[in-house]
Coordinates of C-alpha atoms in Angstrom, one line a residue:
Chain A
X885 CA 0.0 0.0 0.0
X886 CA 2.9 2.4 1.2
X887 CA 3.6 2.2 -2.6
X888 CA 0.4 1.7 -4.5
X889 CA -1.2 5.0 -3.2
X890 CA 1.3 6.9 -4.7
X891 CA 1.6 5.3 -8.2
X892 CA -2.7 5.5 -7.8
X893 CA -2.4 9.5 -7.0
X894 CA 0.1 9.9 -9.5
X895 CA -1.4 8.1 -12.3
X896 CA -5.0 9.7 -11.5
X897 CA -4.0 13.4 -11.3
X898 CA -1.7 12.3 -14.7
X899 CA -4.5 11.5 -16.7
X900 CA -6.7 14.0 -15.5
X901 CA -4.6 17.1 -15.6
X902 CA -3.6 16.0 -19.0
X903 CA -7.0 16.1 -19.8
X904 CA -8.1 18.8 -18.1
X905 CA -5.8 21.3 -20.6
X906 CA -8.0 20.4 -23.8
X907 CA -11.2 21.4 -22.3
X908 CA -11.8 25.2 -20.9
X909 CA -15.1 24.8 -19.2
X910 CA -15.6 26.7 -15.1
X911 CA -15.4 23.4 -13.7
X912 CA -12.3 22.4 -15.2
X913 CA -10.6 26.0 -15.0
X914 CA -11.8 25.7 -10.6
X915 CA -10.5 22.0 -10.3
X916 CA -6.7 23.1 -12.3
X917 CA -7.1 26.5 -10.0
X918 CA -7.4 24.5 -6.5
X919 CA -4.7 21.9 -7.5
X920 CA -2.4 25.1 -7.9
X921 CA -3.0 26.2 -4.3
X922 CA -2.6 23.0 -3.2
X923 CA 0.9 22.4 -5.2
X924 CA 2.3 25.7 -3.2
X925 CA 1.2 24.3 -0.2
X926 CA 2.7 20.9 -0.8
X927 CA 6.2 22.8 -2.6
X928 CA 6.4 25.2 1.1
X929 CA 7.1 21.1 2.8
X930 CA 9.6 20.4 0.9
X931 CA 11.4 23.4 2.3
X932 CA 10.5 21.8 5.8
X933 CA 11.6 18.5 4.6
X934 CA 15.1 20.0 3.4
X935 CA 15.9 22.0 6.8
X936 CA 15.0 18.5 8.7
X937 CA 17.3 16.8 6.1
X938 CA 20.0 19.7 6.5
X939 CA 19.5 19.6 10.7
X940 CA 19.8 15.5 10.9
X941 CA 22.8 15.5 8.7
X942 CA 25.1 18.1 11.0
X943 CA 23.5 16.2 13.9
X944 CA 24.7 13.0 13.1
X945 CA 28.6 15.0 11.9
X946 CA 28.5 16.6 15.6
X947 CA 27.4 13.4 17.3
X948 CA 30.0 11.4 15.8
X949 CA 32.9 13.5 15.2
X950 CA 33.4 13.6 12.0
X951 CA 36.1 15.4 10.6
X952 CA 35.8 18.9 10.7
X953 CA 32.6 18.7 13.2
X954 CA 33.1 22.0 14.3
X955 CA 32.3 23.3 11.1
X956 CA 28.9 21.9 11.5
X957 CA 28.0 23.7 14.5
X958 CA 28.6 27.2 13.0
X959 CA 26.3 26.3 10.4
X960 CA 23.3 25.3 12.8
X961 CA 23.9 27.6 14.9
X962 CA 24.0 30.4 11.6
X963 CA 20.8 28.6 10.4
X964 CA 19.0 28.9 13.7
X965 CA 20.4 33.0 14.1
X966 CA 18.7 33.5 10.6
X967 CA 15.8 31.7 11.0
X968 CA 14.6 33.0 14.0
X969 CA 15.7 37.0 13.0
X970 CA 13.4 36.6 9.7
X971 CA 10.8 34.8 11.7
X972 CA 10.7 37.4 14.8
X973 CA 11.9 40.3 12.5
X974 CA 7.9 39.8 10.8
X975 CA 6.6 40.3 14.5
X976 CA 5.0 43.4 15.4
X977 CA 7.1 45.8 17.7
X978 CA 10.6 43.6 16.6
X979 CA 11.5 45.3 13.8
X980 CA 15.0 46.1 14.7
X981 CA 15.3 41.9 14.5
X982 CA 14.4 42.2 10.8
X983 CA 16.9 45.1 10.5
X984 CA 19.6 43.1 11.9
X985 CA 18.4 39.9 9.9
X986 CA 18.9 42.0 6.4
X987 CA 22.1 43.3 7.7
X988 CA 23.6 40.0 8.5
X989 CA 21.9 39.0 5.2
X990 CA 23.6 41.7 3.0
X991 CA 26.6 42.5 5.0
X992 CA 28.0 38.8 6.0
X993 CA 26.1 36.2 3.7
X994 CA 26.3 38.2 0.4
X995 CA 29.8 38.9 0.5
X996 CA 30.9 36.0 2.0
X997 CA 28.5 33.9 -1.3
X998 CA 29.9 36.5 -3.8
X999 CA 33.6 35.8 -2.6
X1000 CA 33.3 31.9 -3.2
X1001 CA 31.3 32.4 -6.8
X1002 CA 34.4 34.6 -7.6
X1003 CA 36.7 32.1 -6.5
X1004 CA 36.0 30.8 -10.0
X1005 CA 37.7 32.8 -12.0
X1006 CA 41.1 32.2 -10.8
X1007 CA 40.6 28.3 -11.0
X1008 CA 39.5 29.1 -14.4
X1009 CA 42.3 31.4 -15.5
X1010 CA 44.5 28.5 -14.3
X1011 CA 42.7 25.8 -15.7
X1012 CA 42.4 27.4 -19.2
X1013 CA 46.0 27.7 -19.5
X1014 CA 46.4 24.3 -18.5
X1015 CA 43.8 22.2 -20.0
X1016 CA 42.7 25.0 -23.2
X1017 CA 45.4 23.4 -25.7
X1018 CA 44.9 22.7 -29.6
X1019 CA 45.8 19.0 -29.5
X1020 CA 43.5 18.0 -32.9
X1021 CA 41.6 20.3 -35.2
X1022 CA 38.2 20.5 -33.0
X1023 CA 39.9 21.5 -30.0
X1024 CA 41.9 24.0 -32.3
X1025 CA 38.5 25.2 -33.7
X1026 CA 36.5 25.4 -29.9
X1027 CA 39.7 27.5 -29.0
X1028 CA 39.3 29.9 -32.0
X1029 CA 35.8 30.3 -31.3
X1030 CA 36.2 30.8 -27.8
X1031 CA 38.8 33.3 -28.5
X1032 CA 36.4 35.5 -30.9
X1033 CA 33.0 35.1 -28.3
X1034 CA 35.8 36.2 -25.4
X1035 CA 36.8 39.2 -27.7
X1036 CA 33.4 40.0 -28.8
X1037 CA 31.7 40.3 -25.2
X1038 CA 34.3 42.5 -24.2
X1039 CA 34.9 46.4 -25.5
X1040 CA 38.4 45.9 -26.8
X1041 CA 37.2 43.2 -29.3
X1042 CA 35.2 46.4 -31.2
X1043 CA 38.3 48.1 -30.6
X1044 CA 40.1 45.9 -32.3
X1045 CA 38.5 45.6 -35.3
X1046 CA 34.7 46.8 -35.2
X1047 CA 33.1 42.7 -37.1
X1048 CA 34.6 40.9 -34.6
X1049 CA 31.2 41.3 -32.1
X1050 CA 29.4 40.5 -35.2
X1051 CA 31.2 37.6 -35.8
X1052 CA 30.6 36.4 -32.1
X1053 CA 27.0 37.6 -32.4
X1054 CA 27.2 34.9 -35.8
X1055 CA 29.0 31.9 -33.4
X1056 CA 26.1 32.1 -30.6
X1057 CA 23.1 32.6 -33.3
X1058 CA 24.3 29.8 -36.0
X1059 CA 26.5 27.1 -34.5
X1060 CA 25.7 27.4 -30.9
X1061 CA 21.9 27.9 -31.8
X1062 CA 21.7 24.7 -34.1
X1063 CA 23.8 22.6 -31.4
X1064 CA 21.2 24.0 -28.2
X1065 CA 18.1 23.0 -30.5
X1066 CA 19.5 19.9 -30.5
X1067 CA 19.9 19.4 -27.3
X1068 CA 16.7 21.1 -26.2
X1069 CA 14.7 18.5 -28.9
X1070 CA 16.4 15.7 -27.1
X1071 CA 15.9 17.1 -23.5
X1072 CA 12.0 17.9 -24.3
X1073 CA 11.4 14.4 -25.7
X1074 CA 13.6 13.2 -22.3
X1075 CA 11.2 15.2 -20.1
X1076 CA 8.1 13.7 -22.3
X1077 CA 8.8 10.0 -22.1
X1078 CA 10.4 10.2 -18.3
X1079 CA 6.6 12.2 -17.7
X1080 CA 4.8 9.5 -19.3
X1081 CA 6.8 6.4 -17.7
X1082 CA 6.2 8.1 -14.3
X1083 CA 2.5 8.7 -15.1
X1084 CA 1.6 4.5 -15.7
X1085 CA 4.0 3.8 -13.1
X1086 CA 7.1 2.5 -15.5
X1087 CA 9.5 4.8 -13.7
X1088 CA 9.3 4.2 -9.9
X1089 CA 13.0 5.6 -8.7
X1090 CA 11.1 8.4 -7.4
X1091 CA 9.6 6.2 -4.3
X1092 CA 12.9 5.4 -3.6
X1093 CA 14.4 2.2 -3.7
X1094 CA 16.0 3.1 -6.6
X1095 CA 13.0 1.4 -8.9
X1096 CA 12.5 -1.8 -7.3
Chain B
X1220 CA 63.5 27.1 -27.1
X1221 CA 63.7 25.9 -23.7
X1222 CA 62.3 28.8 -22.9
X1223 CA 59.3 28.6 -24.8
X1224 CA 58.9 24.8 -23.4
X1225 CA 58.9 26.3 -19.9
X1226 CA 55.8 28.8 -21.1
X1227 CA 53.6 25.3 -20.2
X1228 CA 55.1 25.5 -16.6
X1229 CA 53.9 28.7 -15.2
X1230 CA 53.1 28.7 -11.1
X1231 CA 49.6 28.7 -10.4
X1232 CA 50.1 31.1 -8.2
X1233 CA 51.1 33.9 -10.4
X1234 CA 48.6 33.5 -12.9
X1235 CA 45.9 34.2 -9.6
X1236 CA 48.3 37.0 -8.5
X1237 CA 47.7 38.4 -12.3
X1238 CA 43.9 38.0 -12.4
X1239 CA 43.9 39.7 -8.8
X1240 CA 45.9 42.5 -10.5
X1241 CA 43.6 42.3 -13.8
X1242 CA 40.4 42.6 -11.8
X1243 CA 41.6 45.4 -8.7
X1244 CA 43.3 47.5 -10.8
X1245 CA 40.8 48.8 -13.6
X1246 CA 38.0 48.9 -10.3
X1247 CA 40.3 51.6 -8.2
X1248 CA 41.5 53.1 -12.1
X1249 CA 38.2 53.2 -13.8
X1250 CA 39.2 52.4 -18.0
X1251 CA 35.6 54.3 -19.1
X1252 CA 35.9 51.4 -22.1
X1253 CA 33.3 52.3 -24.4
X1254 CA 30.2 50.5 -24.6
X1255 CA 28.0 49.5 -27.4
X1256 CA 24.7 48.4 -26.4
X1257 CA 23.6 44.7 -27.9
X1258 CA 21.0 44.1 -30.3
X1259 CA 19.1 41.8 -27.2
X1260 CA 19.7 44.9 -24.6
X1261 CA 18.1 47.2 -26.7
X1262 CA 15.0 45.0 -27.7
X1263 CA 14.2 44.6 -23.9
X1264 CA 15.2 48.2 -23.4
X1265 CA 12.6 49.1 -26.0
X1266 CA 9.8 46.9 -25.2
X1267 CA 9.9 48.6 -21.7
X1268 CA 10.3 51.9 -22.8
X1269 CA 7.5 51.6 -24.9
X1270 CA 5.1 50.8 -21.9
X1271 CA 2.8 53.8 -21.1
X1272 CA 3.0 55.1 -18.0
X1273 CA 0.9 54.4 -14.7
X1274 CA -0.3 51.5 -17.0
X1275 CA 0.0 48.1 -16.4
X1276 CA 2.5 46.6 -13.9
X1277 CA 6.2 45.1 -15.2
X1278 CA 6.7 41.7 -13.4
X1279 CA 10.5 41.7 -12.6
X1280 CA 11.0 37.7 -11.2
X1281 CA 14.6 38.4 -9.4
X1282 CA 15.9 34.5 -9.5
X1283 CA 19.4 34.6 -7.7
X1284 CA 21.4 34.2 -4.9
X1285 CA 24.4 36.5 -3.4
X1286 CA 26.9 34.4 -5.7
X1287 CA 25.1 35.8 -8.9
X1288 CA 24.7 39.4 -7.1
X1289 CA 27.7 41.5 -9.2
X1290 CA 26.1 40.3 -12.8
X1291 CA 22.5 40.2 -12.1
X1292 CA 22.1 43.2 -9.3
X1293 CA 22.8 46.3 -11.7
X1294 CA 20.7 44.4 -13.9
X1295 CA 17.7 44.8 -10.9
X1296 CA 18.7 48.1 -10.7
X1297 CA 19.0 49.1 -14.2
X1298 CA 15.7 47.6 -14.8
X1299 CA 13.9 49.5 -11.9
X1300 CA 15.3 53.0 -12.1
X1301 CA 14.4 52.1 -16.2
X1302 CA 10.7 52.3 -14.9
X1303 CA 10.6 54.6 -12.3
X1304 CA 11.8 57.1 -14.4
X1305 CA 9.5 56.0 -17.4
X1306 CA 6.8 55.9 -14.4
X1307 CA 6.0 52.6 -15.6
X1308 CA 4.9 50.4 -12.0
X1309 CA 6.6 47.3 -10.7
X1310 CA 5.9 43.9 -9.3
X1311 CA 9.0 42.7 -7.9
X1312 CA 9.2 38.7 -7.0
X1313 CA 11.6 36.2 -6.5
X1314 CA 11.5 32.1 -6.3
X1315 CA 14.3 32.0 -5.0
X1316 CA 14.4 32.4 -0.8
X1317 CA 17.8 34.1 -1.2
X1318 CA 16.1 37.1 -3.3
X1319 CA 14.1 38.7 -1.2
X1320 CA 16.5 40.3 0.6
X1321 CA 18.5 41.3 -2.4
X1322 CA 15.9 42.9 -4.3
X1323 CA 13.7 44.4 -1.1
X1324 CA 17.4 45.9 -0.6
X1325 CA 17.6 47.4 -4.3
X1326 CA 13.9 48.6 -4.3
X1327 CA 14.4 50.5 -1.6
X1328 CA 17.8 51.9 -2.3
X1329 CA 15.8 53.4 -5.3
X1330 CA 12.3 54.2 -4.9
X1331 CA 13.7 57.6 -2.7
X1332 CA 16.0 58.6 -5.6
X1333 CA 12.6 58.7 -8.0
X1334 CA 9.7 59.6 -5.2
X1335 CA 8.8 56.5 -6.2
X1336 CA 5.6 55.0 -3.7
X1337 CA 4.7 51.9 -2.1
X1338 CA 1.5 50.1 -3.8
X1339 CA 0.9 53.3 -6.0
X1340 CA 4.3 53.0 -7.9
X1341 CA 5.6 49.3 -7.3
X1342 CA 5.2 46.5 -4.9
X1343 CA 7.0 43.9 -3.7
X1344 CA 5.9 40.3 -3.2
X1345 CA 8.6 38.7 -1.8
X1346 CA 9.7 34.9 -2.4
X1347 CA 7.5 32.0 -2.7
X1348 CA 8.4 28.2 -2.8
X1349 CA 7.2 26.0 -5.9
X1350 CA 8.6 27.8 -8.7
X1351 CA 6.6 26.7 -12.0
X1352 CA 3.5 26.0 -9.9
X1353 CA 4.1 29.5 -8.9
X1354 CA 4.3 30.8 -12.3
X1355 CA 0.8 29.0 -13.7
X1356 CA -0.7 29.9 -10.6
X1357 CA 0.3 33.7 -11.9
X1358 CA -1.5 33.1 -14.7
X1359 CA -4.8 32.4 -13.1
X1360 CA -5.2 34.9 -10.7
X1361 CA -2.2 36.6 -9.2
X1362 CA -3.6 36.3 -6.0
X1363 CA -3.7 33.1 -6.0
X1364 CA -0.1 32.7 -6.0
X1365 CA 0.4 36.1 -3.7
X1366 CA -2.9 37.5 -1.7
X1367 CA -0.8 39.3 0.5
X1368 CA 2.9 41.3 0.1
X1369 CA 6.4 40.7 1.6
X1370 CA 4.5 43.0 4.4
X1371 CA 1.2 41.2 4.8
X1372 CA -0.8 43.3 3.1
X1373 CA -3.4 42.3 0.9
X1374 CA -2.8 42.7 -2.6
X1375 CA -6.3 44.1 -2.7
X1376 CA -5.0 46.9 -0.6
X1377 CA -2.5 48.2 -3.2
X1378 CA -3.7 50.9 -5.7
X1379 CA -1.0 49.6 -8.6
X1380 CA -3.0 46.1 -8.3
X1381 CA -6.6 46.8 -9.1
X1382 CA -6.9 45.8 -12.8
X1383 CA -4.2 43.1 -12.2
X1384 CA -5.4 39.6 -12.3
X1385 CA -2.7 37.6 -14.6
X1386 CA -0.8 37.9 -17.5
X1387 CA -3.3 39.2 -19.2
X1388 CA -2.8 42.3 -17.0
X1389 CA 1.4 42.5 -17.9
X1390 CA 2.7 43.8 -20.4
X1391 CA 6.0 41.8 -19.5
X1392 CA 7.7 39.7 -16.9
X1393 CA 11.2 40.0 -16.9
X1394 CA 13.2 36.9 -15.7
X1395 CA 16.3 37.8 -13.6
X1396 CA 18.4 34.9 -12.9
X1397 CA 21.3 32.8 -12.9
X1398 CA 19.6 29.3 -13.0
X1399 CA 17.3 27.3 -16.0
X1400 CA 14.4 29.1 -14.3
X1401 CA 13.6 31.7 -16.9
X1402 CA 13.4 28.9 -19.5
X1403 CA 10.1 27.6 -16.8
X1404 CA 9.2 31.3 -17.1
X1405 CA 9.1 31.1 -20.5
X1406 CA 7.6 27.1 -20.7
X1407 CA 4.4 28.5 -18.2
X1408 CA 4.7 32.2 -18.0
X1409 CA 5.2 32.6 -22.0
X1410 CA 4.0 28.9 -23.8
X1411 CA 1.5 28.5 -21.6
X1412 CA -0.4 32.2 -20.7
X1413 CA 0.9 34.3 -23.8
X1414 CA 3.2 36.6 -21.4
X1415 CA 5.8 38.4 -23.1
X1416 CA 9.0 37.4 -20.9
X1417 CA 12.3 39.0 -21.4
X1418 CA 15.8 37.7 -19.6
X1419 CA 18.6 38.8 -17.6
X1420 CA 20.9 36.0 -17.2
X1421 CA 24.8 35.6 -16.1
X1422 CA 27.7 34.9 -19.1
X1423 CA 27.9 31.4 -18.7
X1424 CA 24.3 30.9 -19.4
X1425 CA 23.3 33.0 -22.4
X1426 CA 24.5 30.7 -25.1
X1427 CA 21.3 28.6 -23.6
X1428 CA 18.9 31.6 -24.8
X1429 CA 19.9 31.8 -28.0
X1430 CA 17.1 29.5 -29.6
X1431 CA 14.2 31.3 -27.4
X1432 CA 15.6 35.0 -29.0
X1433 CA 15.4 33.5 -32.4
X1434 CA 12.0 32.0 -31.9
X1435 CA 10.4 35.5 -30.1
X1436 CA 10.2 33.6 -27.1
X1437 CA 12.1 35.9 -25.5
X1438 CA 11.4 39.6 -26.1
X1439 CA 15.4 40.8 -25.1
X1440 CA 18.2 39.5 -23.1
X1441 CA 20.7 40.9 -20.8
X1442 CA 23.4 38.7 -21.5
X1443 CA 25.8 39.1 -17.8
X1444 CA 27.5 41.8 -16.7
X1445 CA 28.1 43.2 -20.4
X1446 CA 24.2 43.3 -20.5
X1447 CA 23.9 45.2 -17.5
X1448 CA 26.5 47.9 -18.4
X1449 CA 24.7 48.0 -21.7
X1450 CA 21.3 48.7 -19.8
X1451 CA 22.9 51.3 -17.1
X1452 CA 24.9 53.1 -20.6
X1453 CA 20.7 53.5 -22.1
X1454 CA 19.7 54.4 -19.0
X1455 CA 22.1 57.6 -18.5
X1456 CA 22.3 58.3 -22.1
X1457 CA 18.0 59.1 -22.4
X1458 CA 18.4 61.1 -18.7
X1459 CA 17.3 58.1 -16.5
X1460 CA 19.6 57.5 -13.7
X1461 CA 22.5 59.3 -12.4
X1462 CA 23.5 56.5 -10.4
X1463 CA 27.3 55.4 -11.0
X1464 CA 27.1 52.5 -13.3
X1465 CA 28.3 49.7 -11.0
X1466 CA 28.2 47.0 -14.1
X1467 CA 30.3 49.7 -16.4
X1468 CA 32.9 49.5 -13.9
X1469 CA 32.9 45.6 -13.6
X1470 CA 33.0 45.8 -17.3
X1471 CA 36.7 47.3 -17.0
X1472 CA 37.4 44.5 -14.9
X1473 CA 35.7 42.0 -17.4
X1474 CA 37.6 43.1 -20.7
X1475 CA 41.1 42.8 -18.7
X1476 CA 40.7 39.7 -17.0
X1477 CA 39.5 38.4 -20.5
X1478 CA 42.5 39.8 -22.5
X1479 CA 44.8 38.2 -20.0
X1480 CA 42.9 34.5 -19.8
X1481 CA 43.4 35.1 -23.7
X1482 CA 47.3 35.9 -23.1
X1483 CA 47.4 32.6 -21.0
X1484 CA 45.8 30.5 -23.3
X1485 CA 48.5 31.7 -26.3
X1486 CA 51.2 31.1 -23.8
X1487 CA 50.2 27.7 -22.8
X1488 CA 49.7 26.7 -26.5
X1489 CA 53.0 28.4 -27.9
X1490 CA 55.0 26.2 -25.0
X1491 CA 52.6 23.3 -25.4
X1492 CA 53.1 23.4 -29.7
X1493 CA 57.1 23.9 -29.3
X1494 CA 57.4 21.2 -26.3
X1495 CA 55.1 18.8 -29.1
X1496 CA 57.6 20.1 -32.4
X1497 CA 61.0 19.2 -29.8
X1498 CA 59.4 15.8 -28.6
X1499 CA 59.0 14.8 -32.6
X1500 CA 62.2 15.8 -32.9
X1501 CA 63.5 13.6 -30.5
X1502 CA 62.0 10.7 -31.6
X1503 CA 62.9 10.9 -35.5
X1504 CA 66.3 11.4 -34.2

């Protein structure tokens, strides 16, 4: 049963929401309009379900001393700050909480998230000069192209010689374009059949158990 | 030649002492590189432009995190002042729970700067989980997906929001993010309900917009920081803002670090190409 119910829900609300889109009639539109309140509903607990995920993972790190344990108590400790400064900062009369929760927010998280995206571009300066080589005729054609888009993004590249953003503008809108159709056909077909196995009940990873 | 062999064994830590260098330097000595707004810029640029004022609300859907922040903020900003300034009004919402602080923190760094006013002029609806539901629930009834503010107040409540039901009621929602989301925003928001949808999106992900442009799926795009500069440069040249452009600056940063990844790339493959040409050598001999 813990299964059936599921693959039941999931193969009722399948058939009928895929029918519900070809006919426009009040009853219809009010059935599609409550499922959409309910979805929010049921998308606001997986929020819950990720914090108790996030909480009983740094739990179990603390409890059994895992390396770098310590680590995991700044960020439950962080998480519980935040939480209850946004949740108290809403309160009547505790405004100054919800001050201090956007400071903290713009002035500690932002910087410090901002710091490690930008981390990025020195591993990528080092890894292009490493790994960015013209070993065969493709990879000596990806690094032309790559050259031209880098110069064409940038000011100098008009600078330089005022086609070159045209020619980058060419790159993304012919070659790039026809290869992300591609993919796009292949991932909407993907999503199509992975929708339909789920629907009958084919694909059952998503119970967990890995299919069985 | 040995030399040029050696080019393929430069220190790590130089080459991040160089882009440390490349990106400091042109933000304390701004460059003032020219810029040359995009075709995509200017299509978004003019679709908003072209929106009467104290008409219909823009829905600006601000999709990121802190780690996205220096490409996609000035794009928030740019985007904002755009229609305050054009008195066009503003729905500003995010899906993503670390966006409500950033763009409750841009909307009212510039609201004062245009006398712009809460729930007459723009409004702000904070974040709410369930992302595409969130969008078709948007095209129902806006309410459904929001009845109340980031504040608690009833959308009822707020002047700007009388005629606005759905998408039917925007002349445009404008998808600011650094994830696949916008391409849900244009699956629900602009498949689905007919809205027009435009894009901001960060460098590494525009080559994914490219077919929606083509197809008119996407009205304009803001393709990263360049975008943004692009948007702040059309802003000051028609009188808009006065603000500092923040993403023009970055933009100095941007070209330099580019020229010198270029510079390490011709390095590496000059020592690489001579190390290869000595090594055939070698084994013919």
């Amino acid at each position: 049963m813990k299964r059936q119910i599921p693959l039941i829900i999931v193969l009722t609300l399948g058939i009928v929401f895929f029918i519900q889109f070809f006919i426009p009639s009040q009853i219809s539109t009010n059935i599609y309009q409550t499922t959409l309140q309910w979805e929010i509903v049921i998308s606001a607990f997986a929020i819950v379900l990720a914090i108790g995920s996030l909480i009983n993972h740094h739990m179990l790190k603390i409890q059994r001393r895992k390396p770098h344990w310590w680590n995991s108590i700044v960020t439950l400790i962080a998480m519980l700050v935040m939480a209850l400064l946004g949740i108290l900062g809403r309160v009547e009369g505790m405004e100054s909480l919800g001050q201090l929760y956007r400071t903290l927010f713009l002035y500690v998280q932002a910087p410090m998230d901002s710091a490690m995206f930008a981390i990025l571009a020195f591993y990528m300066a080092s890894a292009a000069y490493r790994a960015f080589r013209a070993r065969s005729q493709e990879a000596a054609l990806l690094l032309i192209s790559g050259f031209i888009i880098m110069l064409g993004v940038v000011p100098f590249g008009s600078l330089l010689w005022s086609k070159i953003p045209d020619i980058a503008e060419w790159i993304m809108m012919v070659p790039n374009m026809a290869a992300k159709r591609g993919i796009l056909f292949g991932v909407g077909l993907g999503m199509t059949a992975t929708s339909l196995k789920i629907i009958l009940g084919i694909e059952r990873s998503w119970l967990g158990g890995g299919g069985k | 030649m040995k030399i040029l062999e050696n080019l393929t064994k430069i220190n790590r830590r130089y080459i991040f002492l160089m882009v440390a260098v490349a990106v400091i330097v042109p933000l304390i000595i701004p460059m003032n590189l020219p810029t040359i707004p995009g075709k995509y810029t200017i299509k978004l640029y003019d679709f908003i432009d072209k929106i009467p004022p104290q008409s219909q609300p823009v829905v600006i859907a601000a999709d990121y995190s802190p780690s996205m922040m220096p490409e996609l903020q000035p794009m928030l900003e740019s985007i904002i002042r755009h229609c305050f300034a054009k008195k066009v009004r503003v729905i500003v919402l995010t899906l993503d729970p670390n966006g409500a602080a950033l763009s409750e923190a841009a909307l009212k760094k510039i609201a004062p700067e245009y006398d712009a006013v809460y729930g007459r002029d723009y409004a702000f609806l904070g974040f709410k989980p369930g992302s595409s539901i969130v969008m078709m629930s948007i095209g129902e009834n806006i309410r459904q997906a929001f009845p109340a503010d980031f504040y608690g107040k009833s959308l009822d409540s707020l002047p700007m929001m009388a005629n606005v039901r759905n998408y039917a009621d925007i002349p445009i929602v404008v998808s600011i993010a650094g994830s696949a989301i916008t391409q849900s925003w244009i699956a629900y928001a602009g498949t689905r309900y007919h809205a027009n949808v435009g894009s901001g999106c960060t460098a590494v992900s525009t080559a994914d917009y490219y077919p929606f442009l083509q197809s008119g799926q996407l009205v304009g795009l803001l393709n990263g920081m360049k975008g943004a500069s692009e948007y702040e440069y059309l802003n000051q040249k028609n009188g808009y803002s006065k603000a500092p452009r923040v993403a023009g600056k970055g933009m100095d940063a941007v070209s330099i670090v580019h020229l010198l990844l270029m510079a390490f790339i011709i390095i590496g493959n000059v020592g690489y190409l001579v190390a290869r040409h000595n090594q055939s050598k070698k084994q013919g001999a």
